[in-house]
GROMACS .gro file of C-alpha atoms in nm:
model
  358
    1MET     CA    1   3.835  -3.117  -4.209
    2ASN     CA    2   4.209  -3.174  -4.194
    3LEU     CA    3   4.368  -2.905  -4.411
    4ASN     CA    4   4.730  -2.799  -4.426
    5LEU     CA    5   4.693  -2.424  -4.478
    6ASN     CA    6   5.065  -2.377  -4.535
    7GLU     CA    7   5.053  -2.624  -4.823
    8ILE     CA    8   4.747  -2.450  -4.971
    9CYS     CA    9   4.931  -2.115  -4.960
   10LYS     CA   10   5.227  -2.278  -5.136
   11ASP     CA   11   5.009  -2.415  -5.418
   12PRO     CA   12   5.081  -2.206  -5.734
   13LEU     CA   13   4.729  -2.264  -5.869
   14PHE     CA   14   4.581  -2.126  -5.547
   15GLN     CA   15   4.816  -1.828  -5.580
   16LEU     CA   16   4.718  -1.769  -5.944
   17ASN     CA   17   4.346  -1.782  -5.870
   18LEU     CA   18   4.389  -1.557  -5.568
   19ALA     CA   19   4.567  -1.301  -5.787
   20ILE     CA   20   4.293  -1.318  -6.050
   21TRP     CA   21   4.019  -1.278  -5.788
   22MET     CA   22   4.195  -0.972  -5.648
   23THR     CA   23   4.149  -0.801  -5.988
   24GLN     CA   24   3.772  -0.856  -5.988
   25SER     CA   25   3.508  -0.605  -5.883
   26GLN     CA   26   3.318  -0.730  -5.578
   27PRO     CA   27   3.036  -0.595  -5.359
   28SER     CA   28   3.159  -0.325  -5.121
   29THR     CA   29   2.953  -0.454  -4.829
   30TYR     CA   30   3.074  -0.815  -4.842
   31PHE     CA   31   3.347  -1.001  -5.023
   32TYR     CA   32   3.521  -1.331  -4.966
   33ILE     CA   33   3.847  -1.212  -5.123
   34TYR     CA   34   3.952  -0.853  -5.072
   35PRO     CA   35   3.991  -0.704  -5.426
   36LEU     CA   36   4.322  -0.534  -5.352
   37PHE     CA   37   4.433  -0.516  -5.715
   38TYR     CA   38   4.095  -0.392  -5.841
   39GLU     CA   39   4.079  -0.121  -5.571
   40SER     CA   40   4.432  -0.014  -5.673
   41GLY     CA   41   4.343   0.026  -6.042
   42LEU     CA   42   4.515  -0.293  -6.161
   43ASN     CA   43   4.359  -0.517  -6.424
   44ILE     CA   44   4.457  -0.832  -6.609
   45TYR     CA   45   4.662  -0.770  -6.923
   46SER     CA   46   4.718  -1.137  -7.005
   47ILE     CA   47   4.708  -1.486  -6.853
   48GLY     CA   48   5.004  -1.711  -6.933
   49PRO     CA   49   5.142  -1.523  -7.236
   50LEU     CA   50   5.453  -1.651  -7.414
   51VAL     CA   51   5.697  -1.361  -7.433
   52ALA     CA   52   6.038  -1.361  -7.601
   53LEU     CA   53   6.346  -1.146  -7.570
   54PRO     CA   54   6.394  -0.923  -7.877
   55PRO     CA   55   6.668  -1.047  -8.114
   56ASP     CA   56   6.914  -0.769  -8.026
   57ILE     CA   57   6.884  -0.839  -7.652
   58ARG     CA   58   6.904  -1.214  -7.701
   59LEU     CA   59   7.218  -1.183  -7.912
   60ALA     CA   60   7.386  -0.945  -7.667
   61VAL     CA   61   7.327  -1.157  -7.354
   62SER     CA   62   7.363  -1.508  -7.499
   63ASP     CA   63   7.728  -1.556  -7.402
   64ARG     CA   64   7.720  -1.342  -7.086
   65ILE     CA   65   7.441  -1.474  -6.865
   66ALA     CA   66   7.235  -1.793  -6.840
   67CYS     CA   67   6.878  -1.717  -6.939
   68GLN     CA   68   6.599  -1.839  -7.166
   69GLU     CA   69   6.508  -1.699  -7.506
   70SER     CA   70   6.144  -1.685  -7.400
   71ALA     CA   71   5.933  -1.744  -7.092
   72ARG     CA   72   5.569  -1.769  -6.991
   73PRO     CA   73   5.471  -1.576  -6.676
   74ASP     CA   74   5.154  -1.687  -6.501
   75LEU     CA   75   4.990  -1.346  -6.517
   76VAL     CA   76   5.058  -0.992  -6.638
   77LEU     CA   77   4.886  -0.702  -6.462
   78GLU     CA   78   4.845  -0.352  -6.599
   79LEU     CA   79   4.824  -0.019  -6.417
   80LYS     CA   80   4.709   0.172  -6.723
   81GLU     CA   81   4.693   0.525  -6.580
   82LYS     CA   82   5.060   0.512  -6.478
   83LYS     CA   83   5.176   0.305  -6.779
   84ARG     CA   84   5.306   0.026  -6.559
   85LEU     CA   85   5.305  -0.349  -6.615
   86CYS     CA   86   5.369  -0.624  -6.362
   87VAL     CA   87   5.490  -0.973  -6.452
   88LEU     CA   88   5.359  -1.222  -6.192
   89GLU     CA   89   5.505  -1.568  -6.143
   90CYS     CA   90   5.366  -1.815  -5.887
   91LYS     CA   91   5.606  -2.039  -5.694
   92SER     CA   92   5.561  -2.269  -5.397
   93SER     CA   93   5.898  -2.172  -5.253
   94SER     CA   94   6.200  -1.953  -5.313
   95PHE     CA   95   6.521  -2.058  -5.487
   96GLY     CA   96   6.883  -1.951  -5.487
   97SER     CA   97   7.079  -1.771  -5.756
   98GLU     CA   98   7.256  -2.095  -5.854
   99SER     CA   99   6.929  -2.283  -5.905
  100SER     CA  100   6.816  -2.383  -6.254
  101ALA     CA  101   6.503  -2.172  -6.187
  102SER     CA  102   6.727  -1.864  -6.187
  103ASN     CA  103   6.759  -1.890  -6.569
  104GLN     CA  104   6.388  -1.819  -6.599
  105ALA     CA  105   6.414  -1.543  -6.336
  106ARG     CA  106   6.688  -1.365  -6.532
  107THR     CA  107   6.462  -1.376  -6.838
  108PHE     CA  108   6.170  -1.230  -6.642
  109LEU     CA  109   6.393  -0.954  -6.502
  110LEU     CA  110   6.502  -0.857  -6.853
  111LEU     CA  111   6.147  -0.880  -6.987
  112ALA     CA  112   6.025  -0.651  -6.708
  113GLY     CA  113   6.284  -0.387  -6.806
  114PRO     CA  114   6.247  -0.112  -7.070
  115ILE     CA  115   6.160  -0.375  -7.334
  116ILE     CA  116   5.834  -0.478  -7.162
  117SER     CA  117   5.608  -0.271  -7.390
  118GLU     CA  118   5.775  -0.418  -7.697
  119VAL     CA  119   5.760  -0.783  -7.589
  120LEU     CA  120   5.395  -0.759  -7.481
  121GLY     CA  121   5.295  -0.567  -7.792
  122SER     CA  122   5.159  -0.275  -7.592
  123GLY     CA  123   5.385  -0.003  -7.732
  124LYS     CA  124   5.739   0.099  -7.811
  125ARG     CA  125   6.046   0.014  -7.605
  126GLY     CA  126   6.060   0.230  -7.295
  127GLU     CA  127   5.693   0.332  -7.315
  128ASN     CA  128   5.593   0.143  -7.000
  129GLU     CA  129   5.767   0.065  -6.673
  130GLY     CA  130   5.781  -0.295  -6.558
  131MET     CA  131   5.819  -0.497  -6.241
  132LEU     CA  132   5.867  -0.869  -6.174
  133CYS     CA  133   5.678  -1.001  -5.871
  134TYR     CA  134   5.681  -1.354  -5.737
  135PHE     CA  135   5.383  -1.495  -5.552
  136ILE     CA  136   5.550  -1.715  -5.294
  137GLY     CA  137   5.457  -1.945  -5.006
  138PRO     CA  138   5.507  -1.876  -4.633
  139ASN     CA  139   5.851  -1.774  -4.502
  140ASN     CA  140   6.009  -1.753  -4.846
  141SER     CA  141   6.017  -1.385  -4.940
  142GLY     CA  142   6.351  -1.313  -4.770
  143LEU     CA  143   6.550  -1.562  -4.978
  144MET     CA  144   6.352  -1.475  -5.292
  145ASP     CA  145   6.428  -1.104  -5.256
  146ARG     CA  146   6.799  -1.178  -5.205
  147THR     CA  147   6.806  -1.401  -5.512
  148LEU     CA  148   6.644  -1.134  -5.727
  149GLU     CA  149   6.889  -0.872  -5.600
  150ILE     CA  150   7.184  -1.097  -5.693
  151LEU     CA  151   7.042  -1.175  -6.038
  152ALA     CA  152   6.956  -0.813  -6.118
  153LYS     CA  153   7.308  -0.703  -6.021
  154GLU     CA  154   7.459  -0.982  -6.230
  155ILE     CA  155   7.257  -0.873  -6.536
  156LYS     CA  156   7.362  -0.512  -6.488
  157ASP     CA  157   7.729  -0.595  -6.434
  158LYS     CA  158   7.764  -0.846  -6.720
  159THR     CA  159   7.537  -0.697  -6.986
  160ASN     CA  160   7.481  -0.334  -6.885
  161PHE     CA  161   7.109  -0.383  -6.956
  162GLU     CA  162   6.844  -0.248  -6.724
  163THR     CA  163   6.608  -0.489  -6.554
  164GLY     CA  164   6.263  -0.417  -6.423
  165GLY     CA  165   6.195  -0.363  -6.057
  166PHE     CA  166   6.128  -0.675  -5.851
  167GLY     CA  167   5.968  -0.800  -5.532
  168CYS     CA  168   5.747  -1.063  -5.372
  169PHE     CA  169   5.396  -1.125  -5.252
  170GLU     CA  170   5.421  -1.371  -4.966
  171ILE     CA  171   5.102  -1.565  -4.888
  172ARG     CA  172   5.061  -1.720  -4.544
  173PRO     CA  173   4.784  -1.838  -4.311
  174SER     CA  174   4.710  -1.658  -3.983
  175LYS     CA  175   4.436  -1.813  -3.765
  176SER     CA  176   4.120  -1.764  -3.976
  177THR     CA  177   4.271  -1.546  -4.250
  178ILE     CA  178   4.503  -1.570  -4.546
  179VAL     CA  179   4.752  -1.285  -4.531
  180LEU     CA  180   4.932  -1.113  -4.819
  181GLU     CA  181   5.262  -0.939  -4.742
  182TYR     CA  182   5.468  -0.719  -4.973
  183SER     CA  183   5.745  -0.462  -4.957
  184GLU     CA  184   5.715  -0.086  -4.979
  185PRO     CA  185   5.869  -0.075  -5.332
  186VAL     CA  186   5.602  -0.322  -5.453
  187LYS     CA  187   5.328  -0.118  -5.284
  188ASN     CA  188   5.449   0.205  -5.442
  189PHE     CA  189   5.506   0.070  -5.793
  190LEU     CA  190   5.165  -0.099  -5.810
  191ASN     CA  191   4.988   0.189  -5.637
  192LEU     CA  192   4.842  -0.051  -5.378
  193VAL     CA  193   4.583   0.117  -5.160
  194LYS     CA  194   4.668  -0.071  -4.838
  195ASP     CA  195   4.982  -0.110  -4.636
  196SER     CA  196   5.123  -0.459  -4.590
  197PRO     CA  197   5.016  -0.702  -4.448
  198VAL     CA  198   4.659  -0.738  -4.579
  199ASP     CA  199   4.400  -1.000  -4.485
  200VAL     CA  200   4.288  -1.100  -4.834
  201ILE     CA  201   4.074  -1.400  -4.732
  202LYS     CA  202   3.872  -1.443  -4.412
  203PHE     CA  203   3.720  -1.781  -4.338
  204GLU     CA  204   3.562  -1.971  -4.053
  205GLU     CA  205   3.771  -2.213  -3.854
  206ASP     CA  206   3.802  -2.564  -3.998
  207THR     CA  207   3.679  -2.462  -4.344
  208ASP     CA  208   3.856  -2.470  -4.679
  209PRO     CA  209   3.983  -2.118  -4.763
  210ARG     CA  210   4.025  -2.191  -5.133
  211PRO     CA  211   3.796  -1.970  -5.343
  212LEU     CA  212   3.606  -2.077  -5.650
  213TYR     CA  213   3.893  -2.136  -5.892
  214LEU     CA  214   3.852  -1.929  -6.207
  215ILE     CA  215   4.133  -2.138  -6.357
  216PRO     CA  216   4.059  -2.479  -6.202
  217TYR     CA  217   4.349  -2.664  -6.365
  218ASP     CA  218   4.678  -2.562  -6.526
  219PRO     CA  219   4.908  -2.845  -6.644
  220ASN     CA  220   5.215  -2.619  -6.626
  221VAL     CA  221   5.174  -2.543  -6.257
  222ASP     CA  222   5.403  -2.739  -6.026
  223GLN     CA  223   5.160  -2.905  -5.782
  224THR     CA  224   5.152  -3.210  -5.559
  225LYS     CA  225   4.982  -3.517  -5.707
  226GLU     CA  226   4.689  -3.467  -5.468
  227GLU     CA  227   4.638  -3.101  -5.563
  228GLN     CA  228   4.659  -3.180  -5.934
  229GLU     CA  229   4.399  -3.456  -5.904
  230PHE     CA  230   4.173  -3.226  -5.702
  231CYS     CA  231   4.198  -2.957  -5.971
  232ARG     CA  232   4.125  -3.198  -6.256
  233ARG     CA  233   3.820  -3.325  -6.066
  234VAL     CA  234   3.690  -2.969  -6.018
  235LEU     CA  235   3.731  -2.901  -6.392
  236PHE     CA  236   3.544  -3.221  -6.488
  237GLU     CA  237   3.265  -3.161  -6.236
  238ARG     CA  238   3.202  -2.812  -6.373
  239ILE     CA  239   3.186  -2.940  -6.729
  240LEU     CA  240   2.951  -3.222  -6.631
  241SER     CA  241   2.730  -2.977  -6.442
  242HIS     CA  242   2.696  -2.752  -6.749
  243ILE     CA  243   2.605  -3.049  -6.970
  244ILE     CA  244   2.342  -3.174  -6.723
  245SER     CA  245   2.194  -2.825  -6.686
  246ASN     CA  246   2.161  -2.774  -7.062
  247ILE     CA  247   2.015  -3.118  -7.129
  248GLY     CA  248   1.775  -3.096  -6.834
  249SER     CA  249   1.631  -2.761  -6.946
  250ALA     CA  250   1.603  -2.847  -7.318
  251ASP     CA  251   1.276  -2.875  -7.507
  252ILE     CA  252   1.247  -3.225  -7.655
  253PRO     CA  253   1.308  -3.342  -7.925
  254THR     CA  254   1.636  -3.159  -7.970
  255SER     CA  255   1.999  -3.179  -8.073
  256ILE     CA  256   2.245  -3.007  -7.838
  257THR     CA  257   2.604  -2.942  -7.945
  258PHE     CA  258   2.895  -2.852  -7.718
  259THR     CA  259   3.241  -2.764  -7.843
  260THR     CA  260   3.532  -2.841  -7.610
  261ALA     CA  261   3.629  -2.473  -7.613
  262GLU     CA  262   3.273  -2.372  -7.519
  263LEU     CA  263   3.271  -2.611  -7.224
  264LEU     CA  264   3.609  -2.483  -7.109
  265ASN     CA  265   3.496  -2.121  -7.130
  266LEU     CA  266   3.196  -2.208  -6.914
  267ALA     CA  267   3.414  -2.399  -6.667
  268THR     CA  268   3.663  -2.111  -6.634
  269PHE     CA  269   3.408  -1.826  -6.637
  270GLY     CA  270   3.556  -1.696  -6.963
  271GLY     CA  271   3.917  -1.735  -6.851
  272TYR     CA  272   3.994  -1.997  -7.117
  273GLU     CA  273   3.923  -1.746  -7.394
  274ILE     CA  274   4.185  -1.497  -7.274
  275TRP     CA  275   4.441  -1.758  -7.163
  276GLY     CA  276   4.759  -1.706  -7.364
  277ASP     CA  277   4.921  -2.046  -7.300
  278THR     CA  278   4.833  -2.236  -7.619
  279ASP     CA  279   5.017  -2.553  -7.513
  280ALA     CA  280   4.826  -2.567  -7.183
  281LYS     CA  281   4.498  -2.508  -7.366
  282LYS     CA  282   4.574  -2.788  -7.612
  283HIS     CA  283   4.653  -3.024  -7.323
  284ILE     CA  284   4.329  -2.936  -7.142
  285ARG     CA  285   4.120  -2.980  -7.457
  286LYS     CA  286   4.259  -3.332  -7.487
  287LEU     CA  287   4.179  -3.396  -7.121
  288VAL     CA  288   3.820  -3.286  -7.174
  289LYS     CA  289   3.783  -3.498  -7.488
  290ASP     CA  290   3.911  -3.799  -7.293
  291PHE     CA  291   3.667  -3.717  -7.012
  292LEU     CA  292   3.370  -3.704  -7.250
  293ALA     CA  293   3.486  -4.025  -7.416
  294ASN     CA  294   3.484  -4.186  -7.070
  295ILE     CA  295   3.129  -4.067  -7.015
  296LYS     CA  296   3.020  -4.215  -7.347
  297SER     CA  297   3.194  -4.549  -7.295
  298SER     CA  298   3.028  -4.588  -6.953
  299MET     CA  299   2.678  -4.548  -7.099
  300ASN     CA  300   2.437  -4.828  -7.168
  301VAL     CA  301   2.402  -4.905  -7.537
  302SER     CA  302   2.051  -4.758  -7.545
  303VAL     CA  303   2.183  -4.420  -7.421
  304ARG     CA  304   2.520  -4.424  -7.595
  305GLU     CA  305   2.361  -4.369  -7.934
  306CYS     CA  306   2.248  -4.024  -7.815
  307LEU     CA  307   2.606  -3.895  -7.804
  308LYS     CA  308   2.853  -3.861  -8.089
  309PHE     CA  309   3.156  -3.647  -8.173
  310GLU     CA  310   3.201  -3.479  -8.512
  311ALA     CA  311   3.540  -3.323  -8.586
  312GLN     CA  312   3.407  -2.996  -8.727
  313LYS     CA  313   3.112  -2.956  -8.491
  314GLY     CA  314   3.183  -3.094  -8.146
  315TRP     CA  315   2.995  -3.319  -7.902
  316ILE     CA  316   2.638  -3.373  -8.016
  317PHE     CA  317   2.356  -3.501  -7.795
  318ASN     CA  318   2.057  -3.613  -8.004
  319ILE     CA  319   1.754  -3.658  -7.777
  320GLU     CA  320   1.442  -3.794  -7.945
  321ASN     CA  321   1.193  -3.805  -7.660
  322LYS     CA  322   1.138  -3.746  -7.288
  323GLU     CA  323   1.223  -4.106  -7.202
  324LYS     CA  324   1.568  -4.072  -7.364
  325GLN     CA  325   1.620  -3.738  -7.191
  326GLU     CA  326   1.541  -3.886  -6.849
  327GLU     CA  327   1.756  -4.194  -6.910
  328LEU     CA  328   2.048  -3.974  -7.025
  329LEU     CA  329   2.013  -3.741  -6.725
  330LYS     CA  330   2.007  -4.033  -6.482
  331HIS     CA  331   2.330  -4.166  -6.627
  332LEU     CA  332   2.504  -3.828  -6.625
  333GLN     CA  333   2.398  -3.760  -6.266
  334ARG     CA  334   2.533  -4.100  -6.156
  335PHE     CA  335   2.866  -4.044  -6.332
  336LYS     CA  336   3.128  -3.936  -6.074
  337PRO     CA  337   3.453  -3.773  -6.197
  338LYS     CA  338   3.616  -3.860  -5.862
  339ASN     CA  339   3.603  -4.228  -5.964
  340LEU     CA  340   3.819  -4.168  -6.274
  341ASP     CA  341   4.196  -4.205  -6.289
  342LEU     CA  342   4.265  -3.836  -6.226
  343SER     CA  343   4.641  -3.881  -6.264
  344LYS     CA  344   4.611  -4.035  -6.610
  345LYS     CA  345   4.861  -3.906  -6.864
  346ILE     CA  346   4.714  -3.792  -7.193
  347GLU     CA  347   4.952  -3.892  -7.471
  348PRO     CA  348   5.001  -3.676  -7.784
  349THR     CA  349   4.862  -3.800  -8.116
  350LEU     CA  350   4.964  -3.755  -8.477
  351PHE     CA  351   4.677  -3.510  -8.530
  352ASP     CA  352   4.740  -3.270  -8.240
  353ASP     CA  353   4.868  -2.991  -8.466
  354LEU     CA  354   4.563  -3.026  -8.690
  355GLU     CA  355   4.316  -2.979  -8.406
  356ASN     CA  356   4.110  -2.662  -8.399
  357GLU     CA  357   3.953  -2.500  -8.097
  358LEU     CA  358   3.669  -2.755  -8.075
   0.00000   0.00000   0.00000
């Protein structure tokens, strides 16, 4: 297996899934990913929420600094017992203070300040402390820290508003481990139970260190074409596996209905339901509908009549007898998502805004 571990560590979707896994309870005797966040009392507050600066802040900073009115961090963590919230953003590499990405960073710094409770709807202004943390690829934390220092000082000097704390989680490979490094201020604010660096993944040589992705595909993540195609394939394979399993175990005759949202919840282990990025969810629903349409169009005519889509119900498999069940299963098992055009663009339609969660 020829894997570039540095590139994997730079992949924002790998970073996001690693962060989510670190919040999950795992067996104390054996775990593939060390649950650093879980052991430290951190849990997921929200995945991909859209948060906006309050009107008074937006008005006061609009002509003083370059920032966005709203932003969508990849993940928000909560340390409930200490009333602390952490805004997490995943990036392949660092950027300078003059970069266009710094506009988003200024917004995150403001959002992580005293207004964080208000913008997340968790309480009044000043009720919680906040911190902005970037998940970043190898050898990038130095520049990222300097950029955040410059931007935080600029906000303070030009607007007199307080920002949240800030720091980085740098992810890098080291022989047969994936290492997470962070500064002392990050450790202290998040109450992390281990000193940096921490081996968060241990794997055998020449194996793929990527865990089971709880979020297998996110259209808003900046990935290489190869990584994006890999993630789409994983999503489709999971959905196909759930369909095959349900049809194969059904008592015949039967009618089995899947909604797109149901399939996505199964494929993301419930992550789709709590995902706050409505635009990403809409995009993925369209991807899945296109995928199922591809499955149907590839069927023989005798099998195709088993599957139909109804706008207010979902995807319906009508199976009259054992022969139809076996024929349908054979087709589904032969269907290979890897043979699809995994880079295909899904164009918007006139009815996108009318779609429900099917």
